[in-house]
Coordinates of C-alpha atoms in Angstrom, one line a residue:
Chain A
M793 CA 77.4 51.0 73.4
I794 CA 79.4 53.9 72.0
L795 CA 82.6 52.5 73.6
F796 CA 81.9 49.1 72.2
W797 CA 81.9 50.1 68.6
I798 CA 84.7 52.5 68.9
W799 CA 86.8 49.9 70.7
A800 CA 86.0 47.3 68.1
L801 CA 87.1 49.6 65.3
A802 CA 90.2 50.8 67.0
F803 CA 91.2 47.3 67.9
D804 CA 90.8 46.2 64.3
G805 CA 93.1 48.9 63.2
K806 CA 90.7 51.2 61.4
G807 CA 90.0 54.9 62.1
V808 CA 87.2 55.9 64.4
P809 CA 84.3 57.7 62.8
G810 CA 82.4 60.4 64.6
T811 CA 79.0 59.0 65.9
T812 CA 78.0 55.6 67.3
A813 CA 75.8 55.0 64.2
E814 CA 78.7 55.9 61.9
A815 CA 81.0 53.6 63.8
F816 CA 78.5 50.8 63.7
A817 CA 77.8 51.4 60.0
A818 CA 81.5 51.1 59.2
L819 CA 81.8 47.8 61.1
Y820 CA 78.6 46.5 59.5
E821 CA 79.8 47.4 56.0
R822 CA 83.1 45.7 56.8
F823 CA 81.8 42.5 58.3
L824 CA 78.5 41.8 56.7
P825 CA 79.9 40.3 53.5
K826 CA 82.3 38.1 55.5
V827 CA 79.7 36.9 58.0
F828 CA 77.2 36.3 55.2
R829 CA 79.8 34.4 53.1
F830 CA 80.8 32.3 56.2
V831 CA 77.1 31.3 56.9
N832 CA 76.4 30.7 53.2
Y833 CA 79.3 28.4 52.8
R834 CA 77.9 26.3 55.7
I835 CA 74.2 26.7 54.6
A836 CA 73.7 27.0 50.9
D837 CA 70.1 28.0 51.1
T838 CA 70.3 31.7 50.6
D839 CA 67.1 32.7 52.6
T840 CA 68.3 30.7 55.6
A841 CA 71.8 32.2 55.3
E842 CA 70.3 35.7 55.3
N843 CA 68.2 35.0 58.3
L844 CA 71.1 33.5 60.2
T845 CA 73.3 36.4 59.3
S846 CA 70.7 38.8 60.7
L847 CA 70.7 36.7 63.9
V848 CA 74.5 36.9 64.2
F849 CA 74.4 40.7 64.1
E850 CA 71.5 41.0 66.4
K851 CA 73.3 38.8 68.9
A852 CA 76.4 40.9 68.5
L853 CA 74.4 44.0 69.4
T854 CA 72.9 42.2 72.4
K855 CA 76.1 40.6 73.7
F856 CA 78.4 43.6 73.5
D857 CA 78.5 43.8 77.3
T858 CA 80.4 40.4 77.3
Y859 CA 82.9 41.4 74.6
K860 CA 86.4 41.9 76.0
S861 CA 88.7 43.5 73.5
D862 CA 91.8 42.4 75.4
K863 CA 90.7 38.8 75.0
A864 CA 89.9 38.7 71.3
A865 CA 89.8 40.9 68.2
F866 CA 86.3 41.9 67.1
S867 CA 86.6 39.7 64.0
T868 CA 87.4 36.6 66.1
W869 CA 84.6 37.5 68.5
V870 CA 81.9 38.0 65.8
F871 CA 82.8 34.7 64.1
S872 CA 82.6 32.9 67.3
I873 CA 79.0 34.1 67.5
A874 CA 78.5 33.1 63.8
R875 CA 79.8 29.6 64.4
N876 CA 77.5 29.2 67.4
V877 CA 74.5 30.4 65.4
V878 CA 75.2 27.9 62.7
T879 CA 75.7 25.1 65.2
D880 CA 72.4 25.9 66.9
H881 CA 70.7 25.9 63.5
F882 CA 71.9 22.4 62.6
R883 CA 71.0 21.1 66.0
D884 CA 67.5 22.6 65.7
R885 CA 67.2 21.2 62.2
G886 CA 68.3 17.8 63.4
K887 CA 70.5 17.2 60.4
M888 CA 73.8 18.3 59.0
Q889 CA 73.2 19.5 55.5
T890 CA 74.5 22.3 53.5
V891 CA 72.3 22.0 50.4
G892 CA 69.0 23.6 51.0
L893 CA 65.9 24.8 49.2
K894 CA 67.3 27.8 47.4
H895 CA 70.8 27.3 46.2
A896 CA 73.5 29.9 46.4
E897 CA 73.3 32.5 43.7
S898 CA 75.9 34.8 42.3
V899 CA 74.9 38.4 42.9
S900 CA 75.5 40.3 39.7
D901 CA 77.6 43.5 40.1
G902 CA 76.6 44.7 36.6
R903 CA 80.0 43.9 35.1
L904 CA 79.0 40.5 33.8
S905 CA 76.8 39.8 30.9
P906 CA 73.7 37.6 31.6
D907 CA 75.4 34.6 30.1
E908 CA 78.5 35.1 32.2
H909 CA 76.3 35.6 35.3
L910 CA 74.5 32.4 34.6
V911 CA 77.8 30.5 34.2
R912 CA 79.1 32.0 37.4
T913 CA 75.9 31.0 39.3
E914 CA 76.2 27.4 38.0
E915 CA 79.9 27.2 39.0
L916 CA 79.0 28.5 42.4
Q917 CA 76.3 25.9 42.9
K918 CA 78.8 23.2 41.8
L919 CA 81.3 24.5 44.3
M920 CA 78.7 24.5 47.1
G921 CA 77.9 20.9 46.1
S922 CA 81.6 20.0 46.4
I923 CA 81.8 21.7 49.8
A924 CA 78.9 19.6 51.0
S925 CA 81.1 16.5 50.5
L926 CA 83.7 17.8 53.0
S927 CA 83.8 16.8 56.7
G928 CA 82.1 19.1 59.2
Q929 CA 85.5 20.4 60.4
E930 CA 86.7 21.0 56.9
K931 CA 83.5 22.9 56.0
D932 CA 83.9 25.0 59.1
I933 CA 87.5 25.9 58.4
I934 CA 87.0 26.5 54.6
A935 CA 84.0 28.8 55.5
L936 CA 86.1 30.7 58.1
K937 CA 89.0 31.1 55.6
F938 CA 87.2 31.8 52.3
G939 CA 84.1 33.3 53.8
G940 CA 85.3 35.1 56.9
E941 CA 88.8 35.8 55.5
L942 CA 90.3 35.0 58.9
T943 CA 94.0 34.3 59.2
N944 CA 95.1 30.8 60.2
R945 CA 96.0 32.1 63.6
Q946 CA 92.5 33.5 64.1
I947 CA 90.9 30.3 62.9
A948 CA 93.1 28.3 65.3
R949 CA 92.0 30.5 68.2
N950 CA 88.3 30.1 67.2
T951 CA 88.4 26.3 66.7
G952 CA 90.9 25.3 69.3
L953 CA 93.2 23.7 66.7
S954 CA 96.9 24.5 66.2
E955 CA 97.8 27.0 63.5
T956 CA 99.8 24.2 61.7
N957 CA 96.8 21.9 61.8
V958 CA 94.6 24.6 60.3
G959 CA 97.0 25.1 57.4
T960 CA 97.0 21.4 56.7
I961 CA 93.3 21.1 56.8
I962 CA 92.9 24.1 54.4
Y963 CA 95.4 22.8 51.9
R964 CA 94.0 19.3 51.8
A965 CA 90.4 20.5 51.7
V966 CA 91.1 22.8 48.8
R967 CA 92.7 19.8 46.9
K968 CA 89.6 17.7 47.7
L969 CA 87.4 20.4 46.4
R970 CA 89.3 20.8 43.3
S971 CA 89.0 17.1 42.5
S972 CA 85.3 17.0 43.3
F973 CA 84.7 20.2 41.4
M974 CA 86.5 18.9 38.3
E975 CA 84.5 15.7 38.4
S976 CA 81.2 17.5 38.6
R977 CA 82.3 19.8 35.8
H978 CA 83.1 16.9 33.5
G979 CA 80.4 14.6 34.8
Chain B
M547 CA 109.5 21.6 59.3
G548 CA 108.8 18.8 56.8
K549 CA 108.5 19.3 53.0
E550 CA 104.7 18.7 53.1
Q551 CA 104.2 21.3 55.9
N552 CA 106.4 23.7 54.0
R553 CA 104.1 23.4 51.0
E554 CA 101.0 23.8 53.1
K555 CA 102.5 26.9 54.8
R556 CA 103.4 28.5 51.4
F557 CA 100.0 27.6 50.0
C558 CA 98.3 29.4 52.9
E559 CA 100.5 32.4 52.5
Q560 CA 99.5 32.7 48.8
L561 CA 95.9 32.1 49.7
D562 CA 96.0 35.0 52.2
R563 CA 97.4 37.2 49.3
L564 CA 94.5 36.1 47.1
L565 CA 91.9 36.8 49.8
A566 CA 93.5 40.3 50.3
G567 CA 92.9 41.0 46.6
E568 CA 96.5 40.6 45.6
E569 CA 98.1 38.3 43.1
A570 CA 99.6 35.0 44.2
R571 CA 103.3 34.7 43.8
P572 CA 104.3 31.0 43.6
G573 CA 108.0 30.3 43.8
P574 CA 110.2 28.2 41.6
Q575 CA 110.1 25.4 44.2
D576 CA 106.3 25.1 43.8
G577 CA 105.3 22.1 41.6
N578 CA 102.4 21.6 39.3
E579 CA 100.2 20.3 42.0
M580 CA 100.7 23.5 44.1
L581 CA 100.1 25.7 41.1
S582 CA 96.9 24.0 40.1
T583 CA 95.6 24.0 43.7
L584 CA 96.4 27.7 43.9
E585 CA 94.7 28.3 40.6
F586 CA 91.6 26.6 42.0
A587 CA 91.8 28.6 45.2
R588 CA 91.8 31.7 43.0
H589 CA 88.7 30.5 41.2
M590 CA 87.0 29.8 44.6
V591 CA 87.8 33.3 45.7
S592 CA 86.3 34.7 42.5
L593 CA 83.1 32.7 43.0
R594 CA 82.4 33.7 46.6
P595 CA 78.7 34.5 47.3
A596 CA 77.7 38.0 48.3
P597 CA 74.7 39.3 50.3
S598 CA 72.0 40.9 48.1
P599 CA 72.0 44.8 48.4
V600 CA 68.3 44.7 49.4
F601 CA 69.0 42.4 52.3
A602 CA 72.0 44.3 53.3
A603 CA 70.2 47.6 53.4
M604 CA 67.1 46.3 55.2
L605 CA 69.2 44.6 57.9
K606 CA 71.3 47.7 58.4
A607 CA 68.2 49.8 58.9
R608 CA 66.8 47.4 61.4
L609 CA 70.0 47.2 63.4
L610 CA 70.4 51.0 63.4
E611 CA 66.9 51.3 64.7
R612 CA 67.6 48.9 67.5
L613 CA 70.8 50.7 68.3
S614 CA 68.9 54.0 68.5
Q615 CA 66.3 52.4 70.8
Q616 CA 69.0 51.1 73.1
E617 CA 70.8 54.5 73.2
E618 CA 67.5 56.1 74.0
A619 CA 66.9 53.7 76.9
E620 CA 70.4 54.3 78.2
R621 CA 69.9 58.1 77.9
K622 CA 66.7 57.8 79.9
K623 CA 68.5 55.7 82.6
R624 CA 71.2 58.4 82.8
Q625 CA 68.6 61.1 83.1
T626 CA 66.8 59.3 85.9
G627 CA 70.1 58.8 87.7
M628 CA 70.9 62.5 87.3
L629 CA 67.5 63.5 88.7
Q630 CA 68.0 61.2 91.6
R631 CA 71.3 63.0 92.3
L632 CA 69.7 66.4 92.0
F633 CA 66.8 65.5 94.3
P634 CA 68.2 63.4 97.1
R635 CA 66.0 61.0 98.8
L636 CA 65.0 63.2 101.6
L637 CA 61.5 63.0 103.0
T638 CA 60.9 66.7 102.3
W639 CA 61.8 66.3 98.6
Q640 CA 59.7 63.2 98.3
F641 CA 56.7 65.0 99.9
A642 CA 57.2 68.1 97.7
A643 CA 57.5 66.0 94.5
T644 CA 54.3 63.9 95.4
A645 CA 52.4 67.1 96.2
A646 CA 53.4 68.7 93.0
M647 CA 52.4 65.6 91.0
V648 CA 49.0 65.4 92.7
L649 CA 48.4 69.1 92.1
F650 CA 49.4 68.7 88.4
L651 CA 47.0 65.8 88.0
L652 CA 44.1 67.6 89.6
V653 CA 44.6 70.7 87.6
G654 CA 45.0 68.7 84.4
T655 CA 41.9 66.7 85.1
V656 CA 39.8 69.7 85.8
L657 CA 41.0 71.5 82.7
W658 CA 40.4 68.4 80.6
R659 CA 36.8 68.0 81.8
T660 CA 36.1 71.7 81.1
G661 CA 37.2 71.0 77.5
V662 CA 40.0 73.5 77.4
F663 CA 42.2 71.1 75.5
E664 CA 39.7 70.3 72.8
S665 CA 40.4 72.0 69.5
N666 CA 37.7 74.6 68.6
G667 CA 39.8 76.7 66.3
T668 CA 40.8 79.1 69.1
G669 CA 41.9 76.8 71.9
V670 CA 44.9 74.5 72.3
S671 CA 44.8 71.2 70.3
V672 CA 46.5 68.3 72.1
T673 CA 47.4 65.2 70.1
A674 CA 47.5 61.9 72.0
S675 CA 51.0 60.5 72.1
I676 CA 51.3 56.9 71.0
A677 CA 54.6 55.2 70.3
I678 CA 54.4 52.5 67.6
D679 CA 56.9 49.7 67.2
A680 CA 56.4 47.2 64.5
S681 CA 58.4 44.3 63.1
T682 CA 58.3 41.3 61.0
D683 CA 59.6 37.9 62.0
K684 CA 62.0 37.8 59.1
V685 CA 63.6 40.1 56.6
T686 CA 63.2 38.0 53.5
Y687 CA 60.5 35.4 52.7
R688 CA 60.0 32.7 50.1
P689 CA 56.8 32.9 48.0
G690 CA 53.8 31.7 49.9
E691 CA 55.6 31.9 53.3
V692 CA 53.5 33.4 56.1
V693 CA 54.7 36.9 57.1
Q694 CA 54.2 37.5 60.9
I695 CA 53.8 41.2 61.7
K696 CA 53.9 42.2 65.4
V697 CA 52.8 45.7 66.4
D698 CA 53.2 47.3 69.9
L699 CA 51.2 50.5 70.7
R700 CA 52.5 52.3 73.8
N701 CA 50.7 55.1 75.7
T702 CA 53.5 57.6 76.3
T703 CA 51.2 60.1 78.2
S704 CA 50.6 60.2 81.9
E705 CA 46.9 59.5 81.5
P706 CA 45.0 56.3 80.6
M707 CA 44.0 56.1 77.0
K708 CA 40.9 54.3 75.6
I709 CA 41.3 52.9 72.1
D710 CA 38.1 51.9 70.3
H711 CA 38.2 49.4 67.4
F712 CA 41.4 47.6 68.4
P713 CA 43.5 46.5 66.6
P714 CA 43.7 49.3 64.1
I715 CA 43.6 48.9 60.3
I716 CA 47.0 47.6 59.1
S717 CA 47.9 47.6 55.4
L718 CA 50.6 45.9 53.4
M719 CA 52.0 48.3 50.7
S720 CA 53.9 47.4 47.5
D721 CA 57.1 49.1 46.6
S722 CA 55.2 51.6 44.5
G723 CA 53.2 52.7 47.5
Q724 CA 49.9 50.9 46.6
P725 CA 48.1 48.9 49.2
V726 CA 47.9 45.2 48.3
Y727 CA 46.2 43.8 51.4
T728 CA 44.4 45.4 54.3
F729 CA 43.6 43.8 57.6
A730 CA 40.2 45.2 58.9
E731 CA 40.1 47.0 62.2
G732 CA 39.1 45.0 65.3
T733 CA 36.0 45.4 67.5
R734 CA 37.7 45.4 70.9
T735 CA 38.0 48.4 73.1
V736 CA 41.3 48.6 74.9
V737 CA 42.3 50.8 77.8
L738 CA 46.0 51.6 78.0
A739 CA 47.4 52.7 81.3
P740 CA 50.2 55.3 81.3
D741 CA 53.2 53.7 79.7
G742 CA 51.0 50.6 79.0
V743 CA 51.5 48.6 75.8
A744 CA 48.9 46.9 73.6
S745 CA 50.3 44.3 71.2
F746 CA 48.8 42.4 68.4
T747 CA 50.1 40.2 65.7
V748 CA 48.8 39.6 62.2
A749 CA 49.8 36.8 59.8
W750 CA 49.8 37.6 56.1
N751 CA 49.6 34.7 53.6
Q752 CA 51.1 36.9 50.7
R753 CA 47.7 37.2 49.0
D754 CA 46.2 40.5 47.9
D755 CA 42.7 41.7 48.6
K756 CA 41.4 39.6 45.7
G757 CA 43.0 36.4 46.9
A758 CA 45.8 36.3 44.3
A759 CA 49.4 35.6 45.3
V760 CA 51.5 38.8 45.2
P761 CA 54.6 39.0 43.1
G762 CA 58.1 39.1 44.5
G763 CA 59.5 42.4 45.6
R764 CA 59.7 44.8 48.5
Y765 CA 56.7 45.4 50.8
S766 CA 56.1 47.6 53.7
V767 CA 53.7 47.9 56.6
E768 CA 51.4 50.9 57.3
L769 CA 48.9 51.6 60.0
E770 CA 45.7 53.5 59.3
D771 CA 43.7 55.9 61.6
L772 CA 43.3 54.8 65.2
D773 CA 39.9 55.4 66.9
L774 CA 41.0 57.1 70.2
Q775 CA 38.1 58.0 72.5
G776 CA 36.0 59.0 69.5
R777 CA 38.7 60.9 67.7
A778 CA 40.6 59.6 64.6
I779 CA 44.3 59.7 65.1
R780 CA 46.7 59.3 62.2
L781 CA 49.3 56.6 63.0
K782 CA 52.7 56.7 61.5
L783 CA 55.6 54.3 62.0
T784 CA 58.6 56.4 62.9
N785 CA 60.8 53.8 61.2
P786 CA 59.6 51.9 58.1
V787 CA 59.0 48.2 58.4
Q788 CA 60.0 46.6 55.2
F789 CA 60.6 43.1 54.0
E790 CA 61.3 41.3 50.7
I791 CA 59.5 38.4 49.0
H792 CA 61.7 36.5 46.7
P793 CA 60.3 36.0 43.2
V794 CA 58.9 32.6 42.2
Q795 CA 61.6 30.7 40.3

């Protein structure tokens, strides 16, 4: 377990903290926002996104024996788990939907006024509604890019697509989102 | 590389800059469409959702606890291996170890029956050792959603343990430390073998003792005294079990 976390940190180019718990805490702080955002882009219901994010990290802890650092960076590996968790969720639910019971909310960091926070939350919900209109593949790639902050190369490795194809999908999807978002803003 | 592919590549390069917290640097060859798409991408980056601090803290605590349990299990496995290396599997060693164990049990039983271990102000007081592991099925709940709480009690001594009134009293506590709902103790008597585990699950419908729905917020689980062979033993979870109920919207 100690080796796992230290390898993961070293492989991702960060310094290695002292204890296992410190190493884990550093990885957790670094990847939790990205994993949560990826899941939340795919599943707009915040409660479900939180529960699935928990499941991703629990599986990562359980599966560390199967992680091979020479085969994939830790970020690629953990998002492979995240994609499987989301896929399993949709299969179990029997439907592909991204708009759920509790819509995505903007978490206030205290720098915004209540009005600004409300506007931001509404904009986020409009954006989530626009994302729902994308194809499954586009949603997946947008979530990996904007949520997981993966490079196109990492996304290509994760999805089996070419790097060029990933770039094309991202560009076209963002253009589609822009049109859809503007329509919902003025609609 | 075609013109379109060039544009897509440049867009992705600028997007990577935005995601890294830097400013985009469109070039003179980038037209209005590219600029407006980049501007929208910047807006998307600024709107990205974030996990709530409460959820992040609770999940971290739960994962660290699990990590600690796994490390403890690995440490015990290593110790067992070390003991096996120190005491090779020779018949003589096995016989000596068995004889020592039998002697220890006999002496311990005799002393126990004579009441040496009962506290009388001058003798030795022995506290029964019970490891308690509790968890909820989720970290966050919607209002009205049933909270499943699972508790495992493990006998960590080398003797059987008789627990009267099983399961023990379990209380749901508010963030201010006040009990909001209490599950009454059970009526069963349970005998736990050495290293045996007794489990129980309770389902809380988010109502307080008066039947009213509780408000959103953080809640925790506490166990009350356990009736152990006629003695009341204070139970304490070594790691807090906490969860959050989202407020009604």
